[in-house]
PDB file of C-alpha atoms and ligand atoms in Angstrom:
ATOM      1  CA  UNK A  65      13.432 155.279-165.639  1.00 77.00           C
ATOM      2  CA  UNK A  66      10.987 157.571-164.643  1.00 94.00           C
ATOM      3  CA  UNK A  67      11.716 160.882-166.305  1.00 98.00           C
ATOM      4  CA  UNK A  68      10.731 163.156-163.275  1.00 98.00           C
ATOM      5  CA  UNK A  69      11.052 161.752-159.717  1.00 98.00           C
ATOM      6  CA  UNK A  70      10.481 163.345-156.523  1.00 98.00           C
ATOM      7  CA  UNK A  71      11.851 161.981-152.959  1.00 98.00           C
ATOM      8  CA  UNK A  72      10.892 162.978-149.891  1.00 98.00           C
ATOM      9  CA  UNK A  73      10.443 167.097-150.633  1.00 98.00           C
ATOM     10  CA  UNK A  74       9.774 169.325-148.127  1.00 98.00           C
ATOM     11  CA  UNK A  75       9.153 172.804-148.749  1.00 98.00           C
ATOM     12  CA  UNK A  76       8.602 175.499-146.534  1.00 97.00           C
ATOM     13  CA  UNK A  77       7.173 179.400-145.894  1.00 97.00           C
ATOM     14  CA  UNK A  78       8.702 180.770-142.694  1.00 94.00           C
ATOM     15  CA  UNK A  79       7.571 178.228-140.056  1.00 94.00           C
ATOM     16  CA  UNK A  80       4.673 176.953-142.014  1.00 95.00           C
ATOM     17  CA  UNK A  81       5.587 173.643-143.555  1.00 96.00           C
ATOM     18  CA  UNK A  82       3.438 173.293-146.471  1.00 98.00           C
ATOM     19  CA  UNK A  83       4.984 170.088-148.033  1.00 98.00           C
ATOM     20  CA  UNK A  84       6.080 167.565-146.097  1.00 98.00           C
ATOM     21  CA  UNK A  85       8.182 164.428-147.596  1.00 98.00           C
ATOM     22  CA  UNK A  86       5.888 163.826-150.624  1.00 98.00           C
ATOM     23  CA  UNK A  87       7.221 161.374-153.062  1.00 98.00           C
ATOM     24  CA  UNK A  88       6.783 160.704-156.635  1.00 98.00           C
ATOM     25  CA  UNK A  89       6.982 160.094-159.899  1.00 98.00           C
ATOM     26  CA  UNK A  90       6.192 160.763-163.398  1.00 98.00           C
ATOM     27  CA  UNK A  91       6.977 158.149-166.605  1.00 98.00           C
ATOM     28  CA  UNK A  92       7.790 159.677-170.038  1.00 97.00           C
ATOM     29  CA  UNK A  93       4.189 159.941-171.643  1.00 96.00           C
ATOM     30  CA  UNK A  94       2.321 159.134-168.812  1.00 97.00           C
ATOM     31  CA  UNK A  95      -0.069 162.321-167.527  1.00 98.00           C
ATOM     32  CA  UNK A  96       0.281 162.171-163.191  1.00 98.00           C
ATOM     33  CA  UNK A  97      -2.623 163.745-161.074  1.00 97.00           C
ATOM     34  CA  UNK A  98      -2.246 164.852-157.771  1.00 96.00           C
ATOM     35  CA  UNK A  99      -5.356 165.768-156.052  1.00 94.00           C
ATOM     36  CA  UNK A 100      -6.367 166.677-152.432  1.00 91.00           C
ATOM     37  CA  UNK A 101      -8.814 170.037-150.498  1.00 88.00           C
ATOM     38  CA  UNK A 102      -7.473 173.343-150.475  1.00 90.00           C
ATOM     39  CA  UNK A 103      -4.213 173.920-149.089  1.00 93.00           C
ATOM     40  CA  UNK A 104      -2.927 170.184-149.305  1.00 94.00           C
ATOM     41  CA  UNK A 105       0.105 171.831-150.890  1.00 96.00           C
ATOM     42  CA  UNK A 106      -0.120 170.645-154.441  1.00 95.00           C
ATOM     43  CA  UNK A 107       0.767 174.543-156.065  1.00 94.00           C
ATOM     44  CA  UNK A 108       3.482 174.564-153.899  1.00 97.00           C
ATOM     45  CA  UNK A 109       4.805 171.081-155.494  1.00 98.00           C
ATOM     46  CA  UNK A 110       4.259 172.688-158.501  1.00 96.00           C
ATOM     47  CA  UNK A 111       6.265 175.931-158.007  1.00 95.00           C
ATOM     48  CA  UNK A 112       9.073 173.864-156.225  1.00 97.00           C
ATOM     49  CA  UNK A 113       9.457 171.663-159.590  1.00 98.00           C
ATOM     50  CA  UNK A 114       9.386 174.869-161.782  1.00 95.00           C
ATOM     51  CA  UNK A 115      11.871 176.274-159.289  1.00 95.00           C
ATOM     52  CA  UNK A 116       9.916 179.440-158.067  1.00 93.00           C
ATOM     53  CA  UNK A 117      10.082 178.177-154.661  1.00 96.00           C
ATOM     54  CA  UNK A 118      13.541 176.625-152.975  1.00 97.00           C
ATOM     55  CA  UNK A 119      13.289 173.013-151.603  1.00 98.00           C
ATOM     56  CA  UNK A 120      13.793 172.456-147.931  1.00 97.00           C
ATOM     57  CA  UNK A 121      14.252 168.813-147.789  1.00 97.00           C
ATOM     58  CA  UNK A 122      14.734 166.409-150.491  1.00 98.00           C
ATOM     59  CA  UNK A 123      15.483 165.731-154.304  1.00 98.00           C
ATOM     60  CA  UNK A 124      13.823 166.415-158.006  1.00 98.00           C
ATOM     61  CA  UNK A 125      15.718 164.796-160.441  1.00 98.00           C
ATOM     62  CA  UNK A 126      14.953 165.342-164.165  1.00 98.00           C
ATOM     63  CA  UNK A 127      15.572 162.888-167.045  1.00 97.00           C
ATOM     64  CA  UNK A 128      18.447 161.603-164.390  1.00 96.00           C
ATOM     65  CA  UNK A 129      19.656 165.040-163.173  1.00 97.00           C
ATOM     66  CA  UNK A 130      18.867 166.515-160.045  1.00 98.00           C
ATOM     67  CA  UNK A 131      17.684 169.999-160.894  1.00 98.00           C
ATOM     68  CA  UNK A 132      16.483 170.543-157.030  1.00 98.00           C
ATOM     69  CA  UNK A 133      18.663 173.547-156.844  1.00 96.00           C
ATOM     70  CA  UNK A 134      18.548 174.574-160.484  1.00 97.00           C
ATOM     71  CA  UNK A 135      16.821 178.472-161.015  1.00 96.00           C
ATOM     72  CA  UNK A 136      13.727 178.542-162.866  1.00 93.00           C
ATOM     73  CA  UNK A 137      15.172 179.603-166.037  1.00 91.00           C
ATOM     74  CA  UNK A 138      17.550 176.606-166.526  1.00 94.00           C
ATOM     75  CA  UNK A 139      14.599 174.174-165.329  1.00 96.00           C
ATOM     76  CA  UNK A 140      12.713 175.442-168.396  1.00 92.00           C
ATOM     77  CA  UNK A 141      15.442 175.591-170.767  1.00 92.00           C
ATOM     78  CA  UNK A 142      15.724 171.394-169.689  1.00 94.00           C
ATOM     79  CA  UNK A 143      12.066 171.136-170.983  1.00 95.00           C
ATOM     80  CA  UNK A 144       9.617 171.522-167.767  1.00 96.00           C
ATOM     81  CA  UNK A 145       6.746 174.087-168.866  1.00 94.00           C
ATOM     82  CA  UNK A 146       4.068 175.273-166.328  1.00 91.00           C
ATOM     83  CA  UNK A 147       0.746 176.287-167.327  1.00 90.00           C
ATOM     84  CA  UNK A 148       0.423 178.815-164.562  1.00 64.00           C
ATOM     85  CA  UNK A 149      -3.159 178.466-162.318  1.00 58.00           C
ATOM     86  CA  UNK A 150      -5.243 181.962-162.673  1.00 56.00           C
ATOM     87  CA  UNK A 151      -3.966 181.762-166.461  1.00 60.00           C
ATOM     88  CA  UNK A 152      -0.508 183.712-166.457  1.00 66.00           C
ATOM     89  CA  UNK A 153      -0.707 185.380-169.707  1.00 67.00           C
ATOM     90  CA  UNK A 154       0.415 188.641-170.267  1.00 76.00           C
ATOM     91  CA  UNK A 155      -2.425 190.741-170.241  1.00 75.00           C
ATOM     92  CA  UNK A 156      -0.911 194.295-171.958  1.00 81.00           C
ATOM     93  CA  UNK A 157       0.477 192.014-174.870  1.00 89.00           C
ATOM     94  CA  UNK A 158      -1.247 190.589-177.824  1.00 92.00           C
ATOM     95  CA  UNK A 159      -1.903 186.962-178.616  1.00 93.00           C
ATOM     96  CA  UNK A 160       0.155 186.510-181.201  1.00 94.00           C
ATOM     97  CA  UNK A 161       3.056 187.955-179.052  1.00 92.00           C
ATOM     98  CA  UNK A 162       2.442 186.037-176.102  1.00 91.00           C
ATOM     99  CA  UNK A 163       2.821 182.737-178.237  1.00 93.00           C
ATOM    100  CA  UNK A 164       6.388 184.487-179.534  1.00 92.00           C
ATOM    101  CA  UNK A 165       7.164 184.229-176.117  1.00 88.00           C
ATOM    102  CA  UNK A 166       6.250 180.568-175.626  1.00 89.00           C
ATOM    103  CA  UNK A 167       8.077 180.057-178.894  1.00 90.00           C
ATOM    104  CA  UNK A 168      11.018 182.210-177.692  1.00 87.00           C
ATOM    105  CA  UNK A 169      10.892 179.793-174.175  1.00 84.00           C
ATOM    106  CA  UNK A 170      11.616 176.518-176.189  1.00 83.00           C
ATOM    107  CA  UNK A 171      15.762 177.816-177.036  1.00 82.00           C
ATOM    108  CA  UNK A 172      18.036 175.004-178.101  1.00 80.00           C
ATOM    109  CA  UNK A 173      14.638 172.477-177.592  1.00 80.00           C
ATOM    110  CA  UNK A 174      13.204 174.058-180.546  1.00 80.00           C
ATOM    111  CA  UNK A 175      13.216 171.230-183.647  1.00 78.00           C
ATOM    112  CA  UNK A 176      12.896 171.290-186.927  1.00 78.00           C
ATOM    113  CA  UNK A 177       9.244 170.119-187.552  1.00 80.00           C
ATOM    114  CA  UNK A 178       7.740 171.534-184.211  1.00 85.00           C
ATOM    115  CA  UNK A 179       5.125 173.563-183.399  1.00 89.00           C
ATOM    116  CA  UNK A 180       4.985 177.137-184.783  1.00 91.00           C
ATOM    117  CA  UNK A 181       2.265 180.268-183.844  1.00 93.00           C
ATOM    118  CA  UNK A 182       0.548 179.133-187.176  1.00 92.00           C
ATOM    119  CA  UNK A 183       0.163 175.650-186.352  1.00 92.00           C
ATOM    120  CA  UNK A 184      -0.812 176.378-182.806  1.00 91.00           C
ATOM    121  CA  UNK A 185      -3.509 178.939-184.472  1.00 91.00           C
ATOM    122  CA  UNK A 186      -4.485 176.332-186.647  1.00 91.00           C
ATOM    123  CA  UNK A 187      -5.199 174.115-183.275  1.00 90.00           C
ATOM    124  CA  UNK A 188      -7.128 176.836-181.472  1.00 92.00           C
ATOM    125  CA  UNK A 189      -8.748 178.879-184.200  1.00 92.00           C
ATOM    126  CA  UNK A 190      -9.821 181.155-181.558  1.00 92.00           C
ATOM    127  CA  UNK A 191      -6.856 182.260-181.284  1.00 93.00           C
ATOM    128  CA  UNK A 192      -6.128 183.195-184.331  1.00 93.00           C
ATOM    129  CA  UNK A 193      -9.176 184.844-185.316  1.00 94.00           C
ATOM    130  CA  UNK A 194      -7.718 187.300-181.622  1.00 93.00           C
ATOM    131  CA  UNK A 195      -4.173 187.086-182.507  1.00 94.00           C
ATOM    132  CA  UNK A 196      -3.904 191.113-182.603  1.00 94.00           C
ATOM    133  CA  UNK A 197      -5.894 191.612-179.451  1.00 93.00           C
ATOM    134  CA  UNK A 198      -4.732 191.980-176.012  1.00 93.00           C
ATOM    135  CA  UNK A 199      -4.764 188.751-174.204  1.00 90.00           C
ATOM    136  CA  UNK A 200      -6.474 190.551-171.208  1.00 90.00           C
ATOM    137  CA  UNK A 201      -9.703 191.009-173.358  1.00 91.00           C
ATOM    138  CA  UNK A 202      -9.604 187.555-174.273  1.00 90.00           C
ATOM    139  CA  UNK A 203     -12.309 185.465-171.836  1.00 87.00           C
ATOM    140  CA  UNK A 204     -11.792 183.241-169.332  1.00 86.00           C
ATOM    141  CA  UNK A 205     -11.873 179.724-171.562  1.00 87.00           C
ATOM    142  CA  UNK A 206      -9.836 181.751-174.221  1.00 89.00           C
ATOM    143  CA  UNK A 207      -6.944 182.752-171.768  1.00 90.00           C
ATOM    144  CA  UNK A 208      -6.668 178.922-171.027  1.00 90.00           C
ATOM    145  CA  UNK A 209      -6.062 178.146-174.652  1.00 91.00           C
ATOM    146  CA  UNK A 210      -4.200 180.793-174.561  1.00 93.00           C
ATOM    147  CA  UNK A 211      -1.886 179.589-171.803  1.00 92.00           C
ATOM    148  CA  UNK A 212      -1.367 176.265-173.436  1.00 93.00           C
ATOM    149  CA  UNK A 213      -0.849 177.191-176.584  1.00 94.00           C
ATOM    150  CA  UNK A 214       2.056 178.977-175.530  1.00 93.00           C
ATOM    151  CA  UNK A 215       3.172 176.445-172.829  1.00 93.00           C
ATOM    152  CA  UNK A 216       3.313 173.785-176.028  1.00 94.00           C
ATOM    153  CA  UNK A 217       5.455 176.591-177.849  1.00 94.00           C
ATOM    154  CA  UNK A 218       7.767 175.959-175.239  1.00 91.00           C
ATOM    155  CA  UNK A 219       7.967 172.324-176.492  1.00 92.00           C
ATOM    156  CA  UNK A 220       7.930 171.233-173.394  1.00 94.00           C
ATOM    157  CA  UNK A 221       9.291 167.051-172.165  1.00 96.00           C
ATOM    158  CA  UNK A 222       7.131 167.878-169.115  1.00 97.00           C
ATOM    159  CA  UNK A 223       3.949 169.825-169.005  1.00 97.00           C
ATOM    160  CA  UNK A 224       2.912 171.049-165.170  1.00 97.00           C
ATOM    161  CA  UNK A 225      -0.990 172.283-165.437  1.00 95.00           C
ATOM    162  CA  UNK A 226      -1.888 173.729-161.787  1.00 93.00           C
ATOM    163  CA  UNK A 227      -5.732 174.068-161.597  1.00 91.00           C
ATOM    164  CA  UNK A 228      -6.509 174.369-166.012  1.00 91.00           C
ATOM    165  CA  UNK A 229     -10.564 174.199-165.398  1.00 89.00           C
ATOM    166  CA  UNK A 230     -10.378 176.600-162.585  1.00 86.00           C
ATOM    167  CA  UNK A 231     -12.868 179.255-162.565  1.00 84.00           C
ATOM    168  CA  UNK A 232     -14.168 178.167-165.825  1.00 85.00           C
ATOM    169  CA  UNK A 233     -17.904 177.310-167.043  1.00 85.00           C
ATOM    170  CA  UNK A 234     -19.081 173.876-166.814  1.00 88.00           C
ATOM    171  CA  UNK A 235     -18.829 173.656-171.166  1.00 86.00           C
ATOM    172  CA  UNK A 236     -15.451 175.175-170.904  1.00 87.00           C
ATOM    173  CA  UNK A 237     -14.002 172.776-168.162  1.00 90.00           C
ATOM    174  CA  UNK A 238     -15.071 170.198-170.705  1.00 91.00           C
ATOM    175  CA  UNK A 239     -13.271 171.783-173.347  1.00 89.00           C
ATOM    176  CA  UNK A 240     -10.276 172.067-171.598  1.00 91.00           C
ATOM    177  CA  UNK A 241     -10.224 168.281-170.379  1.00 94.00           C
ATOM    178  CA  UNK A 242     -10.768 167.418-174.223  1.00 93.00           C
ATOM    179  CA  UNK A 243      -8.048 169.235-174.817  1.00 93.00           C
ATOM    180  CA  UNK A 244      -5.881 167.277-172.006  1.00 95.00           C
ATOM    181  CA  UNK A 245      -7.243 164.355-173.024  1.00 96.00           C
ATOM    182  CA  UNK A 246      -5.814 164.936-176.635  1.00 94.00           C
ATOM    183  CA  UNK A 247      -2.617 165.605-175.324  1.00 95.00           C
ATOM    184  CA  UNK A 248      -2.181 162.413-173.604  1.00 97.00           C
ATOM    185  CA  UNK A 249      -3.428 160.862-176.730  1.00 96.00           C
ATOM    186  CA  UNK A 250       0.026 162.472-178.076  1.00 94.00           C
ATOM    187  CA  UNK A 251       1.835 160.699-175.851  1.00 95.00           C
ATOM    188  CA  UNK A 252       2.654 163.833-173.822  1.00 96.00           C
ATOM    189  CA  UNK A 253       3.873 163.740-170.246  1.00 98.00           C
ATOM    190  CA  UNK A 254       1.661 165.824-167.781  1.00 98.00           C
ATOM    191  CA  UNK A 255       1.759 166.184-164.030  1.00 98.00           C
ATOM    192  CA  UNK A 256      -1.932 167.828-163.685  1.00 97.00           C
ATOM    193  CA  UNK A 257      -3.188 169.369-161.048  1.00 95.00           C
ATOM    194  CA  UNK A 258      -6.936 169.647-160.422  1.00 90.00           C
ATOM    195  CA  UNK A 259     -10.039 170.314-158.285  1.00 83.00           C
ATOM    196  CA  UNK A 260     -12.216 168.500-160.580  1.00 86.00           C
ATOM    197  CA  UNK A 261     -10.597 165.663-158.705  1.00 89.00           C
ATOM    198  CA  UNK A 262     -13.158 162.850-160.045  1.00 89.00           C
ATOM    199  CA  UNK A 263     -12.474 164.318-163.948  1.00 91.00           C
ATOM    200  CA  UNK A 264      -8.825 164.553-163.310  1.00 94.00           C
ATOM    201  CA  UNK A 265      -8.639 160.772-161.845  1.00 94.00           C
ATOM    202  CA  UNK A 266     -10.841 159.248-164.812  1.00 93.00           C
ATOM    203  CA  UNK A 267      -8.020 160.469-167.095  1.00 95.00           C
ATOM    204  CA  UNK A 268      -4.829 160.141-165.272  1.00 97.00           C
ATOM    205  CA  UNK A 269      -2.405 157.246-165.796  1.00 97.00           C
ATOM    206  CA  UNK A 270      -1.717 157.730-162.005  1.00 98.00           C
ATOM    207  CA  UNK A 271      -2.604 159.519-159.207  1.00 97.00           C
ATOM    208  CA  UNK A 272      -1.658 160.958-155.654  1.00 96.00           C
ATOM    209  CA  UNK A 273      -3.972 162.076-153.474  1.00 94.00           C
ATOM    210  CA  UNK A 274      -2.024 164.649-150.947  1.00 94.00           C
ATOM    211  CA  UNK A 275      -3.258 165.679-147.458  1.00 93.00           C
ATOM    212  CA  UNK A 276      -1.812 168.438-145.634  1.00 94.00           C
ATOM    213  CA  UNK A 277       1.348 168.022-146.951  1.00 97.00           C
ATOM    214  CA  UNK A 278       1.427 164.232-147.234  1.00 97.00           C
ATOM    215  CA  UNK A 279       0.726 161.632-149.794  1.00 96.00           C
ATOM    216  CA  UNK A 280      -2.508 159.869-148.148  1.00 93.00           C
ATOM    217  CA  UNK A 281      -3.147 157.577-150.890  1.00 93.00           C
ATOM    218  CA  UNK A 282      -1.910 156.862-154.596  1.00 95.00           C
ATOM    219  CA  UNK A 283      -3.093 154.314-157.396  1.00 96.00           C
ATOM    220  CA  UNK A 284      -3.564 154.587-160.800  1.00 95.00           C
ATOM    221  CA  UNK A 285      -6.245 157.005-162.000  1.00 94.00           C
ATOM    222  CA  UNK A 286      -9.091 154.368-162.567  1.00 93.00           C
ATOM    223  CA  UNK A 287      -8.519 152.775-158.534  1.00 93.00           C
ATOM    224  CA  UNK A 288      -8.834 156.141-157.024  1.00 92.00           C
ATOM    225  CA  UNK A 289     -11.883 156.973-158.957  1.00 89.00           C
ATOM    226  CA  UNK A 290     -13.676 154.043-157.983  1.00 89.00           C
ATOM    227  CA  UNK A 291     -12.453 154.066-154.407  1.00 85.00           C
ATOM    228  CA  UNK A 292     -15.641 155.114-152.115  1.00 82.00           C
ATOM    229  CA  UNK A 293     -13.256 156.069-149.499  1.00 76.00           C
ATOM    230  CA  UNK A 294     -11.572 158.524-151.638  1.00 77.00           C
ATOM    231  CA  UNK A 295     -14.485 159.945-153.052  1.00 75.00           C
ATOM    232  CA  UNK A 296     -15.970 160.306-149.965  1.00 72.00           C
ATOM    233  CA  UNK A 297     -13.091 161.366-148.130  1.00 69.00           C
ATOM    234  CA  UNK A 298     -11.013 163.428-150.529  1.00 66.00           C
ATOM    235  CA  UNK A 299     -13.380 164.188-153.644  1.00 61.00           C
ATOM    236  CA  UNK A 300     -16.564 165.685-151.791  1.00 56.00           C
ATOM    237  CA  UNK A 301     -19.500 166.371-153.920  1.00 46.00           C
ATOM    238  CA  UNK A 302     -17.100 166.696-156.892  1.00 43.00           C
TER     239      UNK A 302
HETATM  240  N1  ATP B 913       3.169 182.484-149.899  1.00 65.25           N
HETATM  241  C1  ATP B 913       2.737 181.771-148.852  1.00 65.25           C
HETATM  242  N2  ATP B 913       3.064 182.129-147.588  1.00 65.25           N
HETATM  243  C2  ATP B 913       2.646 181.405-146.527  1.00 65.25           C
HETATM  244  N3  ATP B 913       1.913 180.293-146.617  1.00 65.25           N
HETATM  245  C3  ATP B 913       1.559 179.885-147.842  1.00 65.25           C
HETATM  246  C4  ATP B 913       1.960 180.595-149.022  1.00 65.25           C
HETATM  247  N4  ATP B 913       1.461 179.939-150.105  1.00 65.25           N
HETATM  248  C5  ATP B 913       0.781 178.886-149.605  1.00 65.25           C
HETATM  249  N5  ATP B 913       0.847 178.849-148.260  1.00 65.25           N
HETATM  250  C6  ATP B 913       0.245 177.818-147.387  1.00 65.25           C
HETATM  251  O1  ATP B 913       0.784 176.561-147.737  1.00 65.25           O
HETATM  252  C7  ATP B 913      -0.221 175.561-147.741  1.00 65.25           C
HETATM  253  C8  ATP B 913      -0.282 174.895-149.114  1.00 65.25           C
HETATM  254  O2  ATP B 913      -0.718 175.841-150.067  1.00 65.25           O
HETATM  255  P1  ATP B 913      -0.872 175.470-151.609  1.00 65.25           P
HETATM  256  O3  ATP B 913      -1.151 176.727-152.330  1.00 65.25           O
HETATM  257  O4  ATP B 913       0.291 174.671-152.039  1.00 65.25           O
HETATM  258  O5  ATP B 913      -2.170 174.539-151.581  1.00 65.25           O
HETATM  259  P2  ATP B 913      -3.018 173.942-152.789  1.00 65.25           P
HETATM  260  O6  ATP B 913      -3.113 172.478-152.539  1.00 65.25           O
HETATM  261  O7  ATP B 913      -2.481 174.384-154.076  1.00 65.25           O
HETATM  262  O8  ATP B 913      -4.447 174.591-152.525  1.00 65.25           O
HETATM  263  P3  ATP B 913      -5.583 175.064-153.580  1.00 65.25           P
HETATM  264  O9  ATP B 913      -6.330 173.833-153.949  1.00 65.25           O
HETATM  265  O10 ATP B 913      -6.431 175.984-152.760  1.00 65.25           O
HETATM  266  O11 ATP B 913      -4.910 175.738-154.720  1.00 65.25           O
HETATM  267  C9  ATP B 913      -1.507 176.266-147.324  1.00 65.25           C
HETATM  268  O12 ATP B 913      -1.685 176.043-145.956  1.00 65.25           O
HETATM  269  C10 ATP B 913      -1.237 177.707-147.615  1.00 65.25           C
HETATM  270  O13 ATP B 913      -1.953 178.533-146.738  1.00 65.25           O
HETATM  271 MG1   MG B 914      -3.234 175.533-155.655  1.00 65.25          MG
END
């Protein structure tokens, strides 16, 4: 069963329908790209899944419940963790106390054994060695981490990244896919979102590609990356 599925979601602002009966799904530890230009809708998936936004038409169902009209802070407490795009960390607060708030975000999830603020310091020395300093001074690449780090706290069963590389430096968009790619290696569950569409493809287990609004294609991550009509089409230049 897969442990999130989406049917035929529509979502709306005012009279512009940005989402338009997209379905899909994601299997327990499989990471799920969706891809597609600008404006294809694919934040707006996001935010509807994390509950920020209100479904128009159609069902999310979670681990077999259907959390479509669930608020945000009971979608979290059932384990689905956004890394926010543009890096939502708190940038008045320290490190260290915006990975107590990752920590705090796990509640009843949190497990003997799981990941602490040492461990995840440990993982991203960086951010230990800037645990006292405000995450606003931290840079760009750093902030990422950051924003990971404390969506992991969360101990997430499903990890939404919307956009991780974006804005980043051609070293640091590497980094950050390493750091993807060692997730999945965990046997995590990701639905990723990404304009490095040909990077995100090469590592996904399966993909989407969405076009204004729609699902225009979908294989698994290898087909679409070695399909000259998507890359043409869909993956320009990238
Ligand atoms: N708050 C909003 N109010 C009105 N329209 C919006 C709003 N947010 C997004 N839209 C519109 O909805 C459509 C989908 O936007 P969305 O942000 O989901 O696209 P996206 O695929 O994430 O694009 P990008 O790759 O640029 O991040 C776009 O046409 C956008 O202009
Ligand atoms: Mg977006």
């Amino acid at each position: 069963m897969a442990l999130l599925e989406v049917n035929d979601l529509a979502v709306s602002y005012g009279q512009i329908e940005a989402v338009k009966g997209v379905s899909f799904s994601v299997d327990e530890g499989q990471v799920v790209a969706i891809v597609g230009a600008n404006g294809a809708g694919k934040t707006t998936i996001m935010n509807t899944i994390s509950g920020l936004l209100r479904a128009r038409r159609g069902q999310i169902s979670f681990a077999g419940q259907d959390i479509t009209h669930w608020p945000t802070h009971r979608i979290v407490a059932a384990g689905i963790v956004q890394v926010a795009e543009g890096r939502a960390i708190l940038a008045n607060m320290s490190v260290a106390e915006n990975l107590a708030l990752g920590l705090a975000a796990a509640g009843s999830r949190r497990h003997e054994g799981g990941p602490t603020i040492a461990t995840m310091m440990e993982r991203f020395p960086i951010l230990g060695q800037r645990s006292g300093l405000p995450a606003g001074q931290l840079s760009g690449g750093e902030q990422q981490m950051l924003a990971i780090a404390r969506a992991l706290l969360a101990q997430p069963r499903l990890l939404l990244m919307d956009e991780p590389s974006m804005g980043l430096a051609p070293l640091l968009v590497k980094q950050v896919f390493a750091i993807i790619a060692a997730l999945k290696a965990e046997g995590r569950t990701i639905l990723l979102v990404e304009q490095n569409a040909l990077k995100a493809l090469k590592l996904a287990d399966y993909a989407y590609v969405l076009e204004r609004g729609r699902v225009a294609l979908s294989g698994t991550g290898a087909e679409l990356a070695g399909n000259q009509d998507v890359a043409r089409a869909y993956l320009g230049g990238l």
